[in-house]
CSV table of C-alpha atoms (C1' of nucleotides) in Angstrom, one decimal:
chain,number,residue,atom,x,y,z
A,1,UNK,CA,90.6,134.8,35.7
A,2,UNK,CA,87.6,135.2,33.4
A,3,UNK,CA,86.3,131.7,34.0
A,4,UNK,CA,86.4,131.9,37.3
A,5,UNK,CA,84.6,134.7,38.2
A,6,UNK,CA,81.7,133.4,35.8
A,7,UNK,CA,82.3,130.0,38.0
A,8,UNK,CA,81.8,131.9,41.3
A,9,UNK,CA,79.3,134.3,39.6
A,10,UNK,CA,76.9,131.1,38.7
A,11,UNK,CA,77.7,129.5,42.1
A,12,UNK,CA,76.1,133.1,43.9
A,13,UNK,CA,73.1,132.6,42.1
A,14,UNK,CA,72.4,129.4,42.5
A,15,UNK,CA,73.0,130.1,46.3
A,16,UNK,CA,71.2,133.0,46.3
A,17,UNK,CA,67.9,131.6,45.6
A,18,UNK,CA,68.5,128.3,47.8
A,19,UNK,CA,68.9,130.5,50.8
A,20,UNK,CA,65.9,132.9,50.0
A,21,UNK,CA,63.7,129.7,49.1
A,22,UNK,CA,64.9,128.0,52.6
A,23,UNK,CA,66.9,129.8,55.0
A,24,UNK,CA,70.8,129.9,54.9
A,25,UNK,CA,71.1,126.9,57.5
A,26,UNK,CA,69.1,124.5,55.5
A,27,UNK,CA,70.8,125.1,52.1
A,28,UNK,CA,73.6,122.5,51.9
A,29,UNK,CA,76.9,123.1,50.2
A,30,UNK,CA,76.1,119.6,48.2
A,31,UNK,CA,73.3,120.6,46.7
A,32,UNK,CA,74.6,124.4,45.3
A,33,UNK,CA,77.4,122.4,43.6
A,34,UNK,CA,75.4,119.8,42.3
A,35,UNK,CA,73.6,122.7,40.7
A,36,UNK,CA,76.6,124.7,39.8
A,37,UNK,CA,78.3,121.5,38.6
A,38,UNK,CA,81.3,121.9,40.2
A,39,UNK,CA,83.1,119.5,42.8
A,40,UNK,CA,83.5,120.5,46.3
A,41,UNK,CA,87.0,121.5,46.5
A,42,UNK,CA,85.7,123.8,43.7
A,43,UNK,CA,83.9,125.2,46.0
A,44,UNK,CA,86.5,126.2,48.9
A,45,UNK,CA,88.4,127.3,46.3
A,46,UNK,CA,86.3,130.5,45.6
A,47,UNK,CA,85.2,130.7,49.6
A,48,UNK,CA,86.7,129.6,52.5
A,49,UNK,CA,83.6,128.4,54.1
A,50,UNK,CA,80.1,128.6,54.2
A,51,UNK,CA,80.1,132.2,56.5
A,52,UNK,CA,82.4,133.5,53.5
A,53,UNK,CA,79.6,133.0,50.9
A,54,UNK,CA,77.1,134.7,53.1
A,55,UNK,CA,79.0,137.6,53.0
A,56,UNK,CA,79.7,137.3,48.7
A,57,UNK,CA,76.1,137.2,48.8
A,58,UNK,CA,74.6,140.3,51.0
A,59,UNK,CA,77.5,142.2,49.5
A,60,UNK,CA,76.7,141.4,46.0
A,61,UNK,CA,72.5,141.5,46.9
A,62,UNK,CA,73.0,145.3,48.3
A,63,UNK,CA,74.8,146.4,45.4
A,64,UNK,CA,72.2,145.1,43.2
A,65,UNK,CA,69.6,146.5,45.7
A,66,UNK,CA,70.7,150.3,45.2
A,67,UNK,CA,71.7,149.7,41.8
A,68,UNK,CA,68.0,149.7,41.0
A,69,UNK,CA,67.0,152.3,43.7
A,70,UNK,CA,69.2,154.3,41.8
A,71,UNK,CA,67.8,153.6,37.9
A,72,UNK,CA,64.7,154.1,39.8
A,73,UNK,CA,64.6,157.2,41.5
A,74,UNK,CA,66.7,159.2,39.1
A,75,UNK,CA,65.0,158.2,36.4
A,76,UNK,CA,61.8,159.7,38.7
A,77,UNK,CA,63.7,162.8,39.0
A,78,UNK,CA,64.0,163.3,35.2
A,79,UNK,CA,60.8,162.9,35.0
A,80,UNK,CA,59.5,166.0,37.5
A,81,UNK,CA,62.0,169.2,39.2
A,82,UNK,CA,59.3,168.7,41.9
A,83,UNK,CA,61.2,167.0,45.0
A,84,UNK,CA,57.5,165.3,46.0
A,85,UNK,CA,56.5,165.1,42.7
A,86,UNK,CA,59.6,162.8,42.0
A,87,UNK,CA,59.6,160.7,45.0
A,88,UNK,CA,55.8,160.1,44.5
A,89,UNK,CA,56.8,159.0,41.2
A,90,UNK,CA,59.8,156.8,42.0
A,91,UNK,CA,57.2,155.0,44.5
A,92,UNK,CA,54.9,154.1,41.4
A,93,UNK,CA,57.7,152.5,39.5
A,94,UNK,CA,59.0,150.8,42.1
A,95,UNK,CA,55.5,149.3,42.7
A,96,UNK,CA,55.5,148.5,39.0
A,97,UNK,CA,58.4,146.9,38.8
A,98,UNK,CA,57.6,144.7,42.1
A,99,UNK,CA,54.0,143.5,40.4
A,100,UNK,CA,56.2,142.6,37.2
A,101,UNK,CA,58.1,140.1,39.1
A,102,UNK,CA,56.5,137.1,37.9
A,103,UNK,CA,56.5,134.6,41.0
A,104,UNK,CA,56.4,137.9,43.4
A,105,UNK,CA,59.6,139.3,45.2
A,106,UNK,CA,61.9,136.2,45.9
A,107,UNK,CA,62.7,137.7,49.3
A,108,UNK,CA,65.4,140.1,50.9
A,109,UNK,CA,68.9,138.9,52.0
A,110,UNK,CA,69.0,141.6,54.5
A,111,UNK,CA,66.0,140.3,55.9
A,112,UNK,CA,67.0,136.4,55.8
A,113,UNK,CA,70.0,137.6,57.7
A,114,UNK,CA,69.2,139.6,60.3
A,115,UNK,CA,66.2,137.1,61.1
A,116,UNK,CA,69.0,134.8,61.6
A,117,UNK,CA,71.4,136.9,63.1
A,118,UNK,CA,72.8,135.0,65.4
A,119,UNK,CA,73.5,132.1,62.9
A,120,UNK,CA,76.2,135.0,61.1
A,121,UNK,CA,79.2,136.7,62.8
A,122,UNK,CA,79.2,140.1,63.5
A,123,UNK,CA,80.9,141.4,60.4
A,124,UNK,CA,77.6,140.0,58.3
A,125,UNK,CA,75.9,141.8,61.6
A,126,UNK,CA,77.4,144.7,60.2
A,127,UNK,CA,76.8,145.3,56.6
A,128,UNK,CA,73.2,144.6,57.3
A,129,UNK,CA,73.3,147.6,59.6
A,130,UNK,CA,74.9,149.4,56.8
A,131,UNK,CA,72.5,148.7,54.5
A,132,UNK,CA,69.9,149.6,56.7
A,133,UNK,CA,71.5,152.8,57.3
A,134,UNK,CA,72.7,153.6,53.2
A,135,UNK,CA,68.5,153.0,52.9
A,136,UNK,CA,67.6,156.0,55.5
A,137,UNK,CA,70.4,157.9,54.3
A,138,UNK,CA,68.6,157.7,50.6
A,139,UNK,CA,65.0,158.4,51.4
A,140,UNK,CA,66.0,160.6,54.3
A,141,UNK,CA,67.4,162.7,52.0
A,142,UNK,CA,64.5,162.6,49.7
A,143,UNK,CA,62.1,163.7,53.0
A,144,UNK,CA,64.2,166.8,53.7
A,145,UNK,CA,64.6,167.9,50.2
A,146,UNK,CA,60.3,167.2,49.9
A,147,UNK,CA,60.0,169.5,53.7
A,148,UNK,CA,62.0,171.8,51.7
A,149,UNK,CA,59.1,172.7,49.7
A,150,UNK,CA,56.0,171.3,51.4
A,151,UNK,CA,55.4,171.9,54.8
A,152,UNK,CA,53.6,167.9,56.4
A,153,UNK,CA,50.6,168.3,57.9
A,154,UNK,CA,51.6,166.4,60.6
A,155,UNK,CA,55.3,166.8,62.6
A,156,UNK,CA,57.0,163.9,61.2
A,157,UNK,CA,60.7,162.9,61.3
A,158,UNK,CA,62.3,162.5,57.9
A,159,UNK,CA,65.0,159.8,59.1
A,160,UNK,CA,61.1,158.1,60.5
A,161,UNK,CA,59.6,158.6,57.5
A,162,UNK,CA,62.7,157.1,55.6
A,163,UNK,CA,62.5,154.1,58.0
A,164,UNK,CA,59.0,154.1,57.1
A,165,UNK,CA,59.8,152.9,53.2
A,166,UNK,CA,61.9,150.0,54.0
A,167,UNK,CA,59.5,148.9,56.7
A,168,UNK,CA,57.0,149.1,54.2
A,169,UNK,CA,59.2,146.7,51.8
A,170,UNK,CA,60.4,144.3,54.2
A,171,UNK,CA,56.9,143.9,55.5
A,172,UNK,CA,55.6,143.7,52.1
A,173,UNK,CA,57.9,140.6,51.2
A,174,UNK,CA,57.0,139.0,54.6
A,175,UNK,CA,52.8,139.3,53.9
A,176,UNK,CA,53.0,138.5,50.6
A,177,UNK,CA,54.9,135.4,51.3
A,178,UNK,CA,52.8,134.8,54.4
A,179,UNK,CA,49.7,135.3,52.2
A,180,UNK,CA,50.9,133.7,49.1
A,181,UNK,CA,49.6,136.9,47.4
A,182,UNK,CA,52.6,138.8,45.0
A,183,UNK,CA,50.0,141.7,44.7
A,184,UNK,CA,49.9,142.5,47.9
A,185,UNK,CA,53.7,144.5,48.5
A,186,UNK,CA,53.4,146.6,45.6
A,187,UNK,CA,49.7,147.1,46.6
A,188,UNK,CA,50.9,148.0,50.2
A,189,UNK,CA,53.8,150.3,48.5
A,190,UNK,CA,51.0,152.5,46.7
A,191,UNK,CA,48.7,152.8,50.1
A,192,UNK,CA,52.0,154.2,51.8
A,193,UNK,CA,52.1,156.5,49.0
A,194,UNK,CA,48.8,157.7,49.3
A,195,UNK,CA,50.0,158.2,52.8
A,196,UNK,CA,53.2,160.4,51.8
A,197,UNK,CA,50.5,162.6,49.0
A,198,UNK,CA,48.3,163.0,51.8
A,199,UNK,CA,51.2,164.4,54.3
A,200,UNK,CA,52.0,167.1,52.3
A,201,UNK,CA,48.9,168.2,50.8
A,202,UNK,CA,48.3,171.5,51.2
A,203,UNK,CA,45.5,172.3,53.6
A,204,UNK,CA,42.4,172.9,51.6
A,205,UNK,CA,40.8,176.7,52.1
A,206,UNK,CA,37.3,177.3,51.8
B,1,UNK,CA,50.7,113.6,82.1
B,2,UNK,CA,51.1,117.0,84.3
B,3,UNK,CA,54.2,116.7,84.0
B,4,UNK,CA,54.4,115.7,80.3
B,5,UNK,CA,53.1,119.1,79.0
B,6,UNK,CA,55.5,121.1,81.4
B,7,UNK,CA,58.0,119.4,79.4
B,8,UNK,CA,56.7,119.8,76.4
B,9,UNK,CA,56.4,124.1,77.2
B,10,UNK,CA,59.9,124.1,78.1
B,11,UNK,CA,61.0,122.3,75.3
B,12,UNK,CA,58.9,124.7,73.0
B,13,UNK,CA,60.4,127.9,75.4
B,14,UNK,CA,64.2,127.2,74.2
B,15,UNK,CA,63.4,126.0,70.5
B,16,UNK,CA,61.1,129.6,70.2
B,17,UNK,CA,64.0,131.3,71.5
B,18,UNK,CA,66.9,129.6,69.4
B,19,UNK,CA,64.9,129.7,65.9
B,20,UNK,CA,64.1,133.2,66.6
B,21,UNK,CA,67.7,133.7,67.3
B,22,UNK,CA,69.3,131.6,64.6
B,23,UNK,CA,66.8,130.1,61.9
B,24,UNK,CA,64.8,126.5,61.6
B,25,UNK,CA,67.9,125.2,60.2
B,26,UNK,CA,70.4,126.4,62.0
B,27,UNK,CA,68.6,125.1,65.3
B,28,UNK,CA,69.9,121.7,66.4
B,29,UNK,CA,67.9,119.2,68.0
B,30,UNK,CA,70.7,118.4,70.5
B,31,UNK,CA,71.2,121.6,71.7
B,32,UNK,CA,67.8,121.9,72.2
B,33,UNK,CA,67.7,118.9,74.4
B,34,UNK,CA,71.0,120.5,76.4
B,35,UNK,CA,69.5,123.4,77.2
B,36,UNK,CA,66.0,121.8,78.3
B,37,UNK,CA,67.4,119.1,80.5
B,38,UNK,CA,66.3,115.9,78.7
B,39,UNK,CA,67.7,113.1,76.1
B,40,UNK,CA,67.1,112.8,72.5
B,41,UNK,CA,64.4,109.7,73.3
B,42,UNK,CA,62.5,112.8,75.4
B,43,UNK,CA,62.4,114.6,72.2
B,44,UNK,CA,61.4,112.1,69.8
B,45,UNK,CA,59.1,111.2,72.6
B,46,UNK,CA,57.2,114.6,72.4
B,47,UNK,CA,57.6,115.0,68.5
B,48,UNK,CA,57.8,112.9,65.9
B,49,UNK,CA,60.3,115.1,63.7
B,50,UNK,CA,61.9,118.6,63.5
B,51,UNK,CA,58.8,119.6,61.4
B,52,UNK,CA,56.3,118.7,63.8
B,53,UNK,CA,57.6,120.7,66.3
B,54,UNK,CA,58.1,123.7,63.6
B,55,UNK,CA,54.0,122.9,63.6
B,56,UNK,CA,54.0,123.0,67.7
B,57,UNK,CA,55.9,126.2,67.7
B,58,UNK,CA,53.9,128.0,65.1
B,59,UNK,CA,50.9,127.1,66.9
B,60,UNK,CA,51.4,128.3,70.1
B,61,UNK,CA,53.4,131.2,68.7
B,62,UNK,CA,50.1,132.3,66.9
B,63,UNK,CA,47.9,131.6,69.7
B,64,UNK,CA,49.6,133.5,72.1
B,65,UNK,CA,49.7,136.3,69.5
B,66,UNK,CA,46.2,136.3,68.9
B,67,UNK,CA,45.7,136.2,73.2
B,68,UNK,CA,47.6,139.5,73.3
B,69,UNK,CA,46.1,141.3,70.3
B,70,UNK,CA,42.6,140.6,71.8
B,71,UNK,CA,43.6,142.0,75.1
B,72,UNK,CA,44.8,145.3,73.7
B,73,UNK,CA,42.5,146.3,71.3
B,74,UNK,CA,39.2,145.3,74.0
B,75,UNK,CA,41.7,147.2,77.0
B,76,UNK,CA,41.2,150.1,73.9
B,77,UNK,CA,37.5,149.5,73.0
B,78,UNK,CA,36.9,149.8,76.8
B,79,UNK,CA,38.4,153.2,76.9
B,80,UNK,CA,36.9,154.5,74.0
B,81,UNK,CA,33.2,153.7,72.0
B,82,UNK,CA,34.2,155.7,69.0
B,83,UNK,CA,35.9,153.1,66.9
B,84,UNK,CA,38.7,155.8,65.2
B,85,UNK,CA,39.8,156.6,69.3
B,86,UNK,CA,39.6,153.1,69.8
B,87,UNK,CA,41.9,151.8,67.0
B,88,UNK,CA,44.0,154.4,67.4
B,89,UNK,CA,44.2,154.2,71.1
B,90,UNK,CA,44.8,150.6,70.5
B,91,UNK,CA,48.5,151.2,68.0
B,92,UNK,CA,49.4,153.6,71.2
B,93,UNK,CA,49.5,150.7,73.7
B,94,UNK,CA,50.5,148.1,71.2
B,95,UNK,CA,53.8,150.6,70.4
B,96,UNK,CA,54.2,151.1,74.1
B,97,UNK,CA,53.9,147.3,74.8
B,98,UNK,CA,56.8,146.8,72.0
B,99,UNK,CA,59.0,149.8,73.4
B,100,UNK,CA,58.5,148.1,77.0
B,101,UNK,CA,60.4,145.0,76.0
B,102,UNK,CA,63.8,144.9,77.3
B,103,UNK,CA,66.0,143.3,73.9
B,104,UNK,CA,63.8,144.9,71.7
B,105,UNK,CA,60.9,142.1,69.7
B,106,UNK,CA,62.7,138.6,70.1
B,107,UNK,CA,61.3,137.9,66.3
B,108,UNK,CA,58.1,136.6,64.8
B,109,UNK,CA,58.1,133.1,63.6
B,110,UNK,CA,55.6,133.5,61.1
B,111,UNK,CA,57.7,135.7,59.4
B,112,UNK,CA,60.8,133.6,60.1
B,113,UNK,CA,59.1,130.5,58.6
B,114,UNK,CA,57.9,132.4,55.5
B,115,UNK,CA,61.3,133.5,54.6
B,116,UNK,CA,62.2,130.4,54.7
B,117,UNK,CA,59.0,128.2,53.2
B,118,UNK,CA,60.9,125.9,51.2
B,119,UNK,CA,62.2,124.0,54.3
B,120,UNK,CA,59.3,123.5,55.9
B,121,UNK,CA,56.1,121.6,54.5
B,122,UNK,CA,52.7,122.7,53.0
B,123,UNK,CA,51.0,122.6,56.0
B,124,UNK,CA,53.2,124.7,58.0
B,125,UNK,CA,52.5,127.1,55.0
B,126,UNK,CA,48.8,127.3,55.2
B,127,UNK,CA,49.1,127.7,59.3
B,128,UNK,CA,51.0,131.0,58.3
B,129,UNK,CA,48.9,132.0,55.7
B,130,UNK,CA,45.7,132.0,58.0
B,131,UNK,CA,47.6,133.6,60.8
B,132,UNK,CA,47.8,136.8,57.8
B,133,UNK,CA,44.6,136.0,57.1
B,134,UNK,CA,43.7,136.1,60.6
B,135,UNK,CA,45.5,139.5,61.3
B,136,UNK,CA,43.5,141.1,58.1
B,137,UNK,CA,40.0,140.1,59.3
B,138,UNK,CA,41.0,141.6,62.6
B,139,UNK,CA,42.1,144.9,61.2
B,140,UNK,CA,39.6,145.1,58.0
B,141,UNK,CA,37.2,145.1,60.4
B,142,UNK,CA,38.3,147.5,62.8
B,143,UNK,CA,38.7,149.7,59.8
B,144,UNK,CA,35.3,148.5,58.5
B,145,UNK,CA,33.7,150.0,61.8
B,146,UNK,CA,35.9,153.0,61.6
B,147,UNK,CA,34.8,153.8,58.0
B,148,UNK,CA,30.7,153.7,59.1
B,149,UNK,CA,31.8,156.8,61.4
B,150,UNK,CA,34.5,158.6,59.1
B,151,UNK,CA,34.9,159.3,55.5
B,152,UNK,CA,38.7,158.7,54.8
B,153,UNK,CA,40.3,161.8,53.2
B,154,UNK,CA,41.3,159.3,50.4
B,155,UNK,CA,39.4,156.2,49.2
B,156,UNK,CA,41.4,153.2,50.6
B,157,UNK,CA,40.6,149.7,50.6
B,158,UNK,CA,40.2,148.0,54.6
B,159,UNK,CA,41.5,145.1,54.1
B,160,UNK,CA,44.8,146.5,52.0
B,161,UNK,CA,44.8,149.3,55.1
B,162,UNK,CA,44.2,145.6,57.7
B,163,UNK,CA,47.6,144.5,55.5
B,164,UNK,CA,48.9,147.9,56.4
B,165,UNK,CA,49.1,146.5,60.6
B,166,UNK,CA,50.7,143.5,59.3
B,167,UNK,CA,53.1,145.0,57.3
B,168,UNK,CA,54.1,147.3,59.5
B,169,UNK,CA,54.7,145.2,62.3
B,170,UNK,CA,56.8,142.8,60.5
B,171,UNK,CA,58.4,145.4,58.5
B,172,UNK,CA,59.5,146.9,61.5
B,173,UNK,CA,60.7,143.9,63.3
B,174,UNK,CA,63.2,143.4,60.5
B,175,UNK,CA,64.0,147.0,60.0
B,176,UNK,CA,64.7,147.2,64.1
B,177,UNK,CA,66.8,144.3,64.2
B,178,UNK,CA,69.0,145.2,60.7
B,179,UNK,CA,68.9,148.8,62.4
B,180,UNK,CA,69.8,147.0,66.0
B,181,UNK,CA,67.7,149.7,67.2
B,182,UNK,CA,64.9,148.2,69.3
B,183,UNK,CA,63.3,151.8,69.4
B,184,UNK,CA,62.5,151.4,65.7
B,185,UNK,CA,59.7,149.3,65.6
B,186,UNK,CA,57.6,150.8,68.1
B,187,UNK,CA,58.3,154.2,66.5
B,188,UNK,CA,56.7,153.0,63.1
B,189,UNK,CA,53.9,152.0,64.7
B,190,UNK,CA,53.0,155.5,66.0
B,191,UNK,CA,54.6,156.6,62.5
B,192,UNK,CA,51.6,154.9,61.1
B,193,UNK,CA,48.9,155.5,63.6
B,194,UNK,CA,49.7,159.4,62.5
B,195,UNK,CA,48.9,158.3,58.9
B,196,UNK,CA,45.7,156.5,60.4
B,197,UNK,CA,44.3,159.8,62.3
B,198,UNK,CA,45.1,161.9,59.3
B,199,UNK,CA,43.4,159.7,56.8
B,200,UNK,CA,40.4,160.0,58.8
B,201,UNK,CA,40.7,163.8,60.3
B,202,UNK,CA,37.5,165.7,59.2
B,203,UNK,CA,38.6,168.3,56.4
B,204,UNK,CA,38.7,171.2,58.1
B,205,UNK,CA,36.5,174.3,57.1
B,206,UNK,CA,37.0,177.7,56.9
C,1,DC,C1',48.2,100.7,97.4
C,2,DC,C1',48.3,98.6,92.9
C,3,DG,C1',48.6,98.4,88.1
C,4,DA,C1',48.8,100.5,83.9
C,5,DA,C1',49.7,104.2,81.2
C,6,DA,C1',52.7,108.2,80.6
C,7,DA,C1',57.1,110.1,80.4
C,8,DC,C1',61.0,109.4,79.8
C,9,DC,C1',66.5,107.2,79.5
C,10,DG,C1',70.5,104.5,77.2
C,11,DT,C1',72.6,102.6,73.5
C,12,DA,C1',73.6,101.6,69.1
C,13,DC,C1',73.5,102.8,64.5
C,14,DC,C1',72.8,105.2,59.8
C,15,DG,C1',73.5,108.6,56.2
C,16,DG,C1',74.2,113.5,55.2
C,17,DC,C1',76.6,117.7,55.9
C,18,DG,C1',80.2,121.3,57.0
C,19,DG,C1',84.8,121.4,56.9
C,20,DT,C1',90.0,119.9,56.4
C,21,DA,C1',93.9,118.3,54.0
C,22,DC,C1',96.4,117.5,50.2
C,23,DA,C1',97.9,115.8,45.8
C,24,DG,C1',97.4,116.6,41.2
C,25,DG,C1',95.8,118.2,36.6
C,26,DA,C1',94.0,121.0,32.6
C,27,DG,C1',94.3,125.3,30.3
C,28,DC,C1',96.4,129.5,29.3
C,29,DG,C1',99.3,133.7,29.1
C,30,DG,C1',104.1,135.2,29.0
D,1,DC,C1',108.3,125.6,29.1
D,2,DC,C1',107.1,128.0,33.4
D,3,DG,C1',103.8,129.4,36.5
D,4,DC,C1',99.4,130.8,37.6
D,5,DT,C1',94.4,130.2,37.8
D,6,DC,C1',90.9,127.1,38.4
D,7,DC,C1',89.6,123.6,39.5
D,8,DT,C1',89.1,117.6,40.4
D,9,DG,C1',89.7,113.4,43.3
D,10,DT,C1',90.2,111.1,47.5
D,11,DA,C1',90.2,110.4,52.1
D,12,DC,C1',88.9,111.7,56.4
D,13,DC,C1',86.6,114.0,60.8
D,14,DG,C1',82.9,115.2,63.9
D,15,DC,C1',78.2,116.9,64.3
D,16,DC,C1',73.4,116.4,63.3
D,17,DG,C1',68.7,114.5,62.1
D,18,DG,C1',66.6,110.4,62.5
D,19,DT,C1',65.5,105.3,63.5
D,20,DA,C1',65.1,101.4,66.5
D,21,DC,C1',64.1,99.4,70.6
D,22,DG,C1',64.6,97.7,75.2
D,23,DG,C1',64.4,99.3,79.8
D,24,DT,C1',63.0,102.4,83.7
D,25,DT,C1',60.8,105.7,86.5
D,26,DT,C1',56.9,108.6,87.5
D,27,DT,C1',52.2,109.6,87.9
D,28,DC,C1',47.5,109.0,88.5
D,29,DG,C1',42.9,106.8,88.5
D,30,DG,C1',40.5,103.2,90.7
DNA sequence: CCGAAAACCGTACCGGCGGTACAGGAGCGG
DNA sequence: CCGCTCCTGTACCGCCGGTACGGTTTTCGG
């Protein structure tokens, strides 16, 4: 029991990076075990085929993925008892984090997938969606409890505005790949808070 | 000869739309060759591997993407001298362009091949790297010309602000299609241009 | 209208990959 | 010692990318 989840555990993270180095279609089942250094039949023995592991591996990327938002933006709220004070904050780290990565962000599942959609059934369709949704929900949240207290300068919608984050991530990952330049998501993560400061500034009075 | 290259755009027409759907890898050669009529000779006739026509597809994708940013932003420079109304006239029709299309934005390849740059070769790399490149020169200097005539309310860089288009646009594509709301990438894009007008809005006076 | 180049077609073949089937074995807790 | 988990080994199938190459039709300039 505990051997095999540590099998299956090693087998997801050798997978995971093949697929967000080369696309899920191009990452053979040969090569993960060679890597794992397991036999094939070892393989269909934790998943019954190659869709199976695509879903092991978005629903075990999305935990991980909220995990951190989590450590992230509570820690930000321990931090300040201001609602824009702490998202602000939670923004920073996050960038922080991000320009720690070493070799830059080594991509998003969710965005692999849904790039590919129609190479995953509808039930992979569907946790993406969620995961897009669980992400709105979050920041969403964090925009109404902000409006709560600061009035925007401009009429924005908080679900918008919540979009407007992991817009800002997922095009992050895609530039910086595009570009070959790791700086550039956290850099664009700062800009769009500059962007969120600058909403709810109050307007200055001579 | 005529009727090579009418081949050849057909050929490209069903691969665009099947690696957009489904990934590089995912993408067969003889479906391909179903779908557009011809044998697998015809291929190899017209391309000398899958890579090369990865090359072909990125291309023309690029091309064409460069044909319609130019037409938009001069339709805006037409309609307005000041560059600010301009560039901001110019997200308006380039959101109402993306809300126009029927399925929502089919996909961009660059972004496709980039999340997935370990199946394709060096070249193919580079080509996406100067199509970012491309997009930042474009937009730096839009917000270059902007930045003669306004002084932002906060001190931004214009090429991390160029990135900023970029980002959004490919953010958004992924966001729209996790989301399956086609409404979602358009939206950002005016969520953004609001961040655009406010950066540069004069500070009002008493 | 002719000839040559362009634009394919047909066929045969190779190795790799996803997937199936099934028999069996090592290790380990009860 | 039984039975369960966690695999290994072997054999096989059909699809796919790619090669090779000879043949055929279409097109267009001269």
């Amino acid at each position: 029991m505990r051997k095999g989840e540590e099998t299956r555990t090693r087998l997801l993270d050798v997978a995971e990076a093949a697929v967000l180095a080369k696309g899920f279609g191009a990452t053979s089942i040969d090569e993960l075990i060679a890597e794992t250094g397991i036999t094939k039949s070892g393989f269909f023995y934790h998943f019954r085929d190659k869709n199976e592991l695509a879903k092991a591996l978005l629903e075990r990327y999305i935990e991980n993925d909220e995990r951190i938002y989590d450590e992230i933006f509570s820690r930000a709220h321990e931090l300040s008892d201001d609602p824009l004070q702490a998202f602000l904050l939670g923004l920073k780290l996050l960038s922080e984090l991000l320009a720690d990565l070493p070799n830059g962000h080594p991509g998003c599942l969710v965005a692999t997938m849904c790039t590919q959609e129609r190479a995953f059934d509808r039930e992979i369709q569907e946790i993406n969606r969620q995961a897009a949704l669980m992400w709105r929900r979050r920041f969403g949240g964090m925009f109404r409890d902000i409006m709560r207290h600061y009035r925007p300068r401009e009429a924005l919608d908080a679900d918008q505005l919540a979009d407007m984050v992991s817009t800002v991530i997922e095009g992050g990952i895609v530039i910086s790949k595009a570009l070959k330049e790791p700086k550039s998501l956290p850099d664009q993560l700062l800009v769009f808070r500059t962007f969120v400061r600058m909403l709810f500034q109050p307007i200055a009075q001579a």
